């Protein structure tokens, strides 16, 4: 499972913005660059989806875990439950804040990452791998089309971070 | 490209915890649907212990059945954080705001809430600081003067902060406050020598600190909004 890191990690080393739309953002549009992986789809609420065959894995992005702070508690749904696109399927707690996690797609929960109850910090240290949250059988695979690809998500993050 | 940002401030006096919870749920839903602008509730509660999502009730040191004898209620909530106490003379702010509109994540939001209380304390010459890692809240030396517990749902906040003006600190003896043992609580009253102004003044100052820190340019105030005033409202 070799996932190619997006250009942001290189640009992080070079300290340049990945965005080519300079007019939208000042010189230092990102306080830091976050890793955004190829091969995944992204929601505007900062969850990622990896669709492999009949199963989609869902978690939160590097950008999301950084903005949350250290995760100390994770609440996930039961296996067999159903979730709908845009609906909340769980929550994480960090810095005395519980944040709902919303699902990018609809489906049936077929697996839940039970390691997160003992090691919630994996969401911070490995948001795309060990920090995966649920696996879902999508009931409406066309929903994946409306999610963002890596380039769009990068731009989305920059614009969001530049707005304050 | 700064868009003017509106905040509606509701000054509510004493409100029961449940009423405030129901009101927040409605406001969060309205804010999500963009029916209302960012809103800030300023209030205080009657003696109430509350627990967060993790339900750490082992930090309540007296049996739940004994609470009525000390005139306190207990509520379970969906906010982050551990057990805490709310009571008269503790200034509470519940911001119902859209974090996505201002590009803030949970961590930055909570830092700004801490700073709001730190700035208020500094108006009285009290040097307060944010906690060490994992100890969210506002401290004066080793004593806690302000607590935070927040819920974020689709980027909309609820619950918020509680700042001790001069609440009855005895109530804190029945809990391990915020789950941190061996740390005491304090209040503005304990930390200053001078006579404090009326609580209303301090509530105003707290609101002011919040407005400035969060960059709201347009503030509309609603005194005694026609919702759910507690019968036992105290002056």
Short mmCIF file of C-alpha atoms in Angstrom, two decimals:
data_model
loop_
_atom_site.label_atom_id
_atom_site.label_comp_id
_atom_site.label_asym_id
_atom_site.label_seq_id
_atom_site.Cartn_x
_atom_site.Cartn_y
_atom_site.Cartn_z
CA UNK A 1 0.00 0.00 0.00
CA UNK A 2 2.36 2.66 -1.27
CA UNK A 3 0.60 6.00 -1.11
CA UNK A 4 2.36 8.80 -2.83
CA UNK A 5 2.63 11.92 -0.71
CA UNK A 6 1.23 15.00 -2.34
CA UNK A 7 3.42 17.90 -3.37
CA UNK A 8 2.59 19.69 -0.15
CA UNK A 9 5.14 17.69 1.77
CA UNK A 10 7.87 18.75 -0.67
CA UNK A 11 6.71 22.31 -0.60
CA UNK A 12 6.71 22.11 3.16
CA UNK A 13 10.42 21.40 3.01
CA UNK A 14 10.88 24.28 0.58
CA UNK A 15 8.50 26.50 2.56
CA UNK A 16 6.40 27.54 -0.41
CA UNK A 17 2.65 27.51 -0.81
CA UNK A 18 1.22 24.77 -3.04
CA UNK A 19 -1.45 27.10 -4.33
CA UNK A 20 -0.90 28.74 -7.70
CA UNK A 21 -3.75 31.15 -7.11
CA UNK A 22 -1.62 33.83 -5.50
CA UNK A 23 -4.28 36.51 -5.74
CA UNK A 24 -6.49 34.66 -3.28
CA UNK A 25 -4.00 34.50 -0.49
CA UNK A 26 -1.13 36.52 0.98
CA UNK A 27 2.50 35.33 0.79
CA UNK A 28 2.22 32.97 3.75
CA UNK A 29 -1.22 31.55 3.18
CA UNK A 30 -0.63 28.40 5.20
CA UNK A 31 0.73 28.45 8.73
CA UNK A 32 2.10 25.05 7.75
CA UNK A 33 1.46 22.63 4.97
CA UNK A 34 -0.54 19.52 5.69
CA UNK A 35 -0.16 16.21 4.01
CA UNK A 36 -2.88 15.53 1.50
CA UNK A 37 -2.71 12.17 -0.18
CA UNK A 38 -3.37 11.07 -3.71
CA UNK A 39 -5.96 8.38 -4.23
CA UNK A 40 -8.32 9.72 -1.57
CA UNK A 41 -11.44 11.84 -1.78
CA UNK A 42 -12.10 14.66 0.65
CA UNK A 43 -15.12 16.33 2.26
CA UNK A 44 -15.37 20.02 3.13
CA UNK A 45 -15.70 18.96 6.76
CA UNK A 46 -12.16 17.51 6.52
CA UNK A 47 -12.85 13.77 6.38
CA UNK A 48 -11.16 11.54 3.81
CA UNK A 49 -12.52 8.47 2.03
CA UNK A 50 -10.53 5.63 0.45
CA UNK A 51 -12.69 3.55 -1.84
CA UNK A 52 -11.35 0.06 -2.53
CA UNK A 53 -13.77 -2.33 -4.21
CA UNK A 54 -16.93 -2.63 -2.14
CA UNK A 55 -15.53 -1.01 0.98
CA UNK A 56 -14.76 2.61 1.77
CA UNK A 57 -12.49 3.58 4.67
CA UNK A 58 -13.12 6.91 6.39
CA UNK A 59 -11.00 9.05 8.67
CA UNK A 60 -10.08 12.69 9.26
CA UNK A 61 -7.32 14.55 7.48
CA UNK A 62 -3.96 15.82 8.68
CA UNK A 63 -5.37 19.36 8.48
CA UNK A 64 -8.27 18.33 10.71
CA UNK A 65 -6.15 16.62 13.37
CA UNK A 66 -3.83 19.61 13.57
CA UNK A 67 -6.72 22.02 14.04
CA UNK A 68 -8.25 19.79 16.71
CA UNK A 69 -5.24 19.38 18.93
CA UNK A 70 -4.39 16.20 20.80
CA UNK A 71 -7.29 13.76 20.59
CA UNK A 72 -8.04 12.16 23.97
CA UNK A 73 -11.31 10.37 23.28
CA UNK A 74 -13.07 8.92 20.24
CA UNK A 75 -16.70 7.84 19.96
CA UNK A 76 -17.53 5.61 17.01
CA UNK A 77 -20.73 3.93 15.79
CA UNK A 78 -21.65 0.28 16.19
CA UNK A 79 -20.87 -2.21 13.43
CA UNK A 80 -23.96 -2.80 11.34
CA UNK A 81 -25.30 0.70 11.85
CA UNK A 82 -26.13 2.88 8.89
CA UNK A 83 -24.82 6.36 8.26
CA UNK A 84 -25.83 9.00 5.78
CA UNK A 85 -23.84 11.53 3.82
CA UNK A 86 -23.37 14.70 5.84
CA UNK A 87 -24.69 13.08 9.00
CA UNK A 88 -22.63 12.67 12.14
CA UNK A 89 -21.23 9.19 12.79
CA UNK A 90 -19.15 9.87 15.86
CA UNK A 91 -17.12 12.42 17.75
CA UNK A 92 -13.63 13.14 18.98
CA UNK A 93 -12.59 15.09 22.05
CA UNK A 94 -9.54 17.33 22.19
CA UNK A 95 -8.73 20.41 24.31
CA UNK A 96 -12.04 20.04 26.18
CA UNK A 97 -13.97 20.26 22.90
CA UNK A 98 -16.05 17.46 21.42
CA UNK A 99 -16.23 17.73 17.66
CA UNK A 100 -18.73 15.74 15.61
CA UNK A 101 -17.32 13.73 12.72
CA UNK A 102 -19.52 13.80 9.64
CA UNK A 103 -19.68 11.09 7.02
CA UNK A 104 -18.76 11.99 3.43
CA UNK A 105 -20.93 9.15 2.10
CA UNK A 106 -23.92 6.99 2.99
CA UNK A 107 -23.53 3.34 3.83
CA UNK A 108 -23.47 0.49 6.28
CA UNK A 109 -20.73 0.36 8.89
CA UNK A 110 -18.87 -2.92 8.42
CA UNK A 111 -15.84 -2.31 10.60
CA UNK A 112 -14.81 0.09 13.34
CA UNK A 113 -11.24 0.84 14.46
CA UNK A 114 -11.46 -0.39 18.03
CA UNK A 115 -7.78 0.47 18.69
CA UNK A 116 -8.81 4.12 18.84
CA UNK A 117 -10.49 3.71 22.22
CA UNK A 118 -7.12 2.86 23.80
CA UNK A 119 -4.98 4.97 21.51
CA UNK A 120 -7.00 7.96 20.35
CA UNK A 121 -3.74 9.81 19.62
CA UNK A 122 -3.26 7.68 16.49
CA UNK A 123 -5.62 10.10 14.84
CA UNK A 124 -2.98 12.78 15.37
CA UNK A 125 0.11 10.71 14.61
CA UNK A 126 -1.29 8.73 11.67
CA UNK A 127 -4.52 10.26 10.39
CA UNK A 128 -4.51 8.38 7.07
CA UNK A 129 -3.30 5.00 8.27
CA UNK A 130 -3.50 3.76 11.85
CA UNK A 131 -5.97 6.56 12.65
CA UNK A 132 -8.66 5.28 10.23
CA UNK A 133 -12.05 5.37 11.92
CA UNK A 134 -14.67 3.27 10.14
CA UNK A 135 -15.10 1.07 7.09
CA UNK A 136 -18.34 1.38 5.23
CA UNK A 137 -20.17 -0.43 2.44
CA UNK A 138 -21.34 2.53 0.32
CA UNK A 139 -25.03 2.46 -0.51
CA UNK A 140 -24.69 5.18 -3.10
CA UNK A 141 -21.23 5.10 -4.75
CA UNK A 142 -22.07 8.12 -6.93
CA UNK A 143 -21.75 10.26 -3.79
CA UNK A 144 -17.99 9.82 -4.14
CA UNK A 145 -18.08 11.87 -7.36
CA UNK A 146 -19.19 14.99 -5.52
CA UNK A 147 -16.28 14.85 -3.06
CA UNK A 148 -13.06 16.80 -3.63
CA UNK A 149 -9.89 15.38 -5.07
CA UNK A 150 -6.47 16.21 -3.55
CA UNK A 151 -5.93 19.41 -5.58
CA UNK A 152 -9.35 20.82 -4.78
CA UNK A 153 -8.99 19.93 -1.12
CA UNK A 154 -5.59 21.64 -0.92
CA UNK A 155 -7.08 24.83 -2.33
CA UNK A 156 -10.07 24.51 -0.01
CA UNK A 157 -7.81 24.29 3.06
CA UNK A 158 -5.79 27.29 2.00
CA UNK A 159 -8.85 29.44 1.50
CA UNK A 160 -10.33 28.37 4.80
CA UNK A 161 -7.13 29.05 6.73
CA UNK A 162 -6.61 32.41 5.05
CA UNK A 163 -9.99 33.72 6.08
CA UNK A 164 -9.04 34.66 9.66
CA UNK B 1 -11.30 41.44 2.29
CA UNK B 2 -12.79 41.69 5.78
CA UNK B 3 -16.52 41.10 5.80
CA UNK B 4 -18.29 42.87 8.71
CA UNK B 5 -19.21 40.24 11.25
CA UNK B 6 -22.37 40.38 13.30
CA UNK B 7 -22.85 39.11 16.81
CA UNK B 8 -26.11 39.05 18.70
CA UNK B 9 -25.55 39.10 22.47
CA UNK B 10 -28.28 37.78 24.76
CA UNK B 11 -27.96 38.92 28.38
CA UNK B 12 -30.04 36.43 30.24
CA UNK B 13 -29.44 36.71 33.99
CA UNK B 14 -29.99 33.41 35.83
CA UNK B 15 -31.10 30.52 33.64
CA UNK B 16 -31.68 26.89 34.53
CA UNK B 17 -29.14 24.56 32.99
CA UNK B 18 -31.71 22.53 31.06
CA UNK B 19 -33.40 25.62 29.64
CA UNK B 20 -30.03 26.93 28.48
CA UNK B 21 -29.23 23.55 26.93
CA UNK B 22 -32.52 23.45 24.98
CA UNK B 23 -32.03 27.03 23.84
CA UNK B 24 -28.51 26.26 22.62
CA UNK B 25 -29.71 23.22 20.67
CA UNK B 26 -32.27 25.39 18.89
CA UNK B 27 -29.74 28.15 18.20
CA UNK B 28 -27.15 25.67 16.88
CA UNK B 29 -29.72 24.24 14.50
CA UNK B 30 -30.76 27.74 13.36
CA UNK B 31 -27.14 28.79 12.93
CA UNK B 32 -26.36 25.69 10.85
CA UNK B 33 -29.27 26.59 8.59
CA UNK B 34 -28.02 30.18 8.43
CA UNK B 35 -31.27 31.49 9.88
CA UNK B 36 -29.44 33.52 12.52
CA UNK B 37 -26.10 35.26 12.91
CA UNK B 38 -23.42 34.27 15.41
CA UNK B 39 -24.95 34.53 18.87
CA UNK B 40 -23.50 34.84 22.35
CA UNK B 41 -25.40 33.91 25.50
CA UNK B 42 -24.25 35.64 28.71
CA UNK B 43 -25.73 34.19 31.89
CA UNK B 44 -25.27 32.37 35.16
CA UNK B 45 -26.77 29.16 36.55
CA UNK B 46 -28.14 28.00 39.89
CA UNK B 47 -25.88 25.42 41.57
CA UNK B 48 -25.33 22.73 38.95
CA UNK B 49 -22.74 20.03 38.39
CA UNK B 50 -22.25 18.94 34.81
CA UNK B 51 -20.43 16.07 33.15
CA UNK B 52 -19.04 15.91 29.63
CA UNK B 53 -19.33 13.33 26.90
CA UNK B 54 -16.88 11.00 28.60
CA UNK B 55 -19.27 10.79 31.60
CA UNK B 56 -16.50 10.86 34.17
CA UNK B 57 -18.89 10.53 37.10
CA UNK B 58 -16.19 8.98 39.28
CA UNK B 59 -15.09 12.60 39.71
CA UNK B 60 -18.29 13.41 41.61
CA UNK B 61 -17.29 12.75 45.21
CA UNK B 62 -20.72 12.62 46.79
CA UNK B 63 -23.59 10.32 45.86
CA UNK B 64 -26.00 11.76 43.32
CA UNK B 65 -28.83 11.29 45.82
CA UNK B 66 -27.11 13.70 48.20
CA UNK B 67 -27.05 16.57 45.74
CA UNK B 68 -30.49 17.83 46.71
CA UNK B 69 -29.26 18.42 50.27
CA UNK B 70 -26.71 20.89 48.97
CA UNK B 71 -29.19 22.46 46.59
CA UNK B 72 -27.49 21.31 43.41
CA UNK B 73 -28.50 19.53 40.20
CA UNK B 74 -26.47 17.19 37.99
CA UNK B 75 -26.57 17.10 34.20
CA UNK B 76 -24.91 14.94 31.58
CA UNK B 77 -23.94 16.77 28.40
CA UNK B 78 -22.26 16.27 25.04
CA UNK B 79 -19.59 18.87 25.62
CA UNK B 80 -15.90 18.13 25.96
CA UNK B 81 -14.14 18.31 29.29
CA UNK B 82 -14.63 16.68 32.64
CA UNK B 83 -16.91 17.43 35.60
CA UNK B 84 -17.43 21.01 36.65
CA UNK B 85 -19.61 23.22 38.80
CA UNK B 86 -21.69 26.21 37.79
CA UNK B 87 -23.40 28.54 40.25
CA UNK B 88 -24.41 32.07 41.09
CA UNK B 89 -21.63 34.66 40.66
CA UNK B 90 -19.87 32.65 38.03
CA UNK B 91 -20.02 34.40 34.65
CA UNK B 92 -20.84 32.08 31.77
CA UNK B 93 -20.57 32.69 28.04
CA UNK B 94 -22.07 30.25 25.54
CA UNK B 95 -20.99 31.32 22.04
CA UNK B 96 -23.04 29.82 19.21
CA UNK B 97 -20.76 30.70 16.33
CA UNK B 98 -19.63 29.26 13.04
CA UNK B 99 -15.97 28.31 13.24
CA UNK B 100 -15.84 27.60 9.52
CA UNK B 101 -16.79 31.19 8.73
CA UNK B 102 -13.71 32.37 10.58
CA UNK B 103 -11.40 29.48 9.67
CA UNK B 104 -10.85 28.35 13.26
CA UNK B 105 -10.35 24.80 14.44
CA UNK B 106 -11.15 23.51 17.92
CA UNK B 107 -7.68 24.20 19.26
CA UNK B 108 -7.54 27.85 18.16
CA UNK B 109 -11.11 28.44 19.29
CA UNK B 110 -10.41 27.15 22.77
CA UNK B 111 -7.21 29.21 22.96
CA UNK B 112 -9.23 32.32 22.18
CA UNK B 113 -11.75 31.44 24.89
CA UNK B 114 -8.86 31.09 27.34
CA UNK B 115 -7.50 34.46 26.21
CA UNK B 116 -10.92 36.04 26.71
CA UNK B 117 -10.80 35.13 30.39
CA UNK B 118 -7.11 36.00 30.73
CA UNK B 119 -7.82 39.48 29.37
CA UNK B 120 -10.74 39.93 31.75
CA UNK B 121 -8.58 38.94 34.70
CA UNK B 122 -5.89 41.39 33.61
CA UNK B 123 -8.40 44.26 33.81
CA UNK B 124 -8.23 43.67 37.56
CA UNK B 125 -4.49 43.27 37.69
CA UNK B 126 -4.73 39.49 37.96
CA UNK B 127 -2.10 37.62 36.01
CA UNK B 128 -3.79 34.52 34.65
CA UNK B 129 -2.51 32.04 32.12
CA UNK B 130 -3.69 29.14 30.00
CA UNK B 131 -3.01 25.68 31.37
CA UNK B 132 -0.16 23.39 30.46
CA UNK B 133 -0.75 20.86 27.72
CA UNK B 134 -3.82 18.83 28.52
CA UNK B 135 -5.04 21.31 31.14
CA UNK B 136 -7.33 23.53 29.15
CA UNK B 137 -8.63 26.39 31.24
CA UNK B 138 -7.40 29.54 32.90
CA UNK B 139 -5.17 29.50 35.97
CA UNK B 140 -3.81 31.95 38.49
CA UNK B 141 -0.60 30.33 39.61
CA UNK B 142 -1.78 26.80 40.37
CA UNK B 143 -5.45 27.62 40.94
CA UNK B 144 -8.19 27.47 38.37
CA UNK B 145 -10.22 30.62 37.82
CA UNK B 146 -11.88 29.77 34.52
CA UNK B 147 -13.12 26.57 32.89
CA UNK B 148 -13.92 25.60 29.34
CA UNK B 149 -16.06 22.85 27.84
CA UNK B 150 -17.19 23.05 24.26
CA UNK B 151 -19.20 21.17 21.70
CA UNK B 152 -18.65 21.61 17.96
CA UNK B 153 -21.24 20.23 15.59
CA UNK B 154 -20.77 20.79 11.85
CA UNK B 155 -18.50 23.68 12.77
CA UNK B 156 -21.06 25.38 15.06
CA UNK B 157 -20.07 25.84 18.70
CA UNK B 158 -22.14 25.47 21.86
CA UNK B 159 -21.39 25.40 25.59
CA UNK B 160 -18.34 27.58 26.26
CA UNK B 161 -16.62 29.14 29.24
CA UNK B 162 -17.23 29.80 32.93
CA UNK B 163 -15.33 32.46 34.87
CA UNK B 164 -15.38 32.57 38.68
CA UNK B 165 -16.26 36.08 39.85
CA UNK B 166 -17.20 35.06 43.39
CA UNK B 167 -19.11 31.78 43.41
CA UNK B 168 -19.34 29.65 46.54
CA UNK B 169 -16.12 27.67 46.14
CA UNK B 170 -17.24 25.09 48.74
CA UNK B 171 -19.25 23.42 45.99
CA UNK B 172 -16.00 22.50 44.24
CA UNK B 173 -15.03 20.34 47.20
CA UNK B 174 -17.55 17.73 46.10
CA UNK B 175 -15.83 17.10 42.78
CA UNK B 176 -12.39 16.58 41.33
CA UNK B 177 -12.68 19.75 39.25
CA UNK B 178 -12.11 19.02 35.57
CA UNK B 179 -10.67 15.65 36.60
CA UNK B 180 -7.42 17.23 37.79
CA UNK B 181 -6.68 16.19 41.35
CA UNK B 182 -4.54 18.30 43.72
CA UNK B 183 -5.38 21.54 41.99
CA UNK B 184 -7.46 24.19 43.70
CA UNK B 185 -9.98 26.62 42.37
CA UNK B 186 -10.05 30.35 42.90
CA UNK B 187 -12.12 33.36 41.96
CA UNK B 188 -11.63 36.98 40.97
CA UNK B 189 -12.79 37.97 44.44
CA UNK B 190 -10.04 35.91 46.04
CA UNK B 191 -7.35 37.27 43.78
CA UNK B 192 -7.99 41.01 44.16
CA UNK B 193 -7.83 43.33 47.16
CA UNK B 194 -10.10 46.02 45.82
CA UNK B 195 -13.90 46.03 45.91
CA UNK B 196 -15.28 44.51 42.74
CA UNK B 197 -17.97 46.31 40.74
CA UNK B 198 -21.41 44.73 40.27
CA UNK B 199 -21.44 41.40 38.49
CA UNK B 200 -23.27 43.02 35.58
CA UNK B 201 -20.25 45.20 34.92
CA UNK B 202 -17.95 42.19 34.93
CA UNK B 203 -20.28 40.26 32.59
CA UNK B 204 -20.14 43.27 30.21
CA UNK B 205 -16.36 43.31 30.34
CA UNK B 206 -16.22 39.57 29.64
CA UNK B 207 -18.47 40.08 26.62
CA UNK B 208 -16.26 42.96 25.47
CA UNK B 209 -13.12 40.86 25.69
CA UNK B 210 -14.82 38.13 23.66
CA UNK B 211 -16.08 40.55 20.99
CA UNK B 212 -12.65 42.12 20.54
CA UNK B 213 -10.75 38.84 20.46
CA UNK B 214 -13.07 37.28 17.94
CA UNK B 215 -13.17 40.39 15.77
CA UNK B 216 -16.89 41.04 15.68
CA UNK B 217 -17.52 44.45 14.18
CA UNK B 218 -21.24 44.71 14.71
CA UNK B 219 -22.79 43.81 18.06
CA UNK B 220 -26.53 43.78 18.78
CA UNK B 221 -27.53 43.42 22.41
CA UNK B 222 -30.67 41.71 23.60
CA UNK B 223 -31.50 42.35 27.27
CA UNK B 224 -33.78 39.80 28.96
CA UNK B 225 -34.73 38.03 25.75
CA UNK B 226 -38.25 36.53 25.99
CA UNK B 227 -37.08 32.98 26.43
CA UNK B 228 -37.14 30.73 29.40
CA UNK B 229 -36.35 33.04 32.29
CA UNK B 230 -35.84 31.06 35.45
CA UNK B 231 -38.47 31.77 38.11
CA UNK B 232 -35.79 31.92 40.76
CA UNK B 233 -33.95 34.72 38.99
CA UNK B 234 -31.75 36.52 41.46
CA UNK B 235 -30.43 40.07 41.21
#
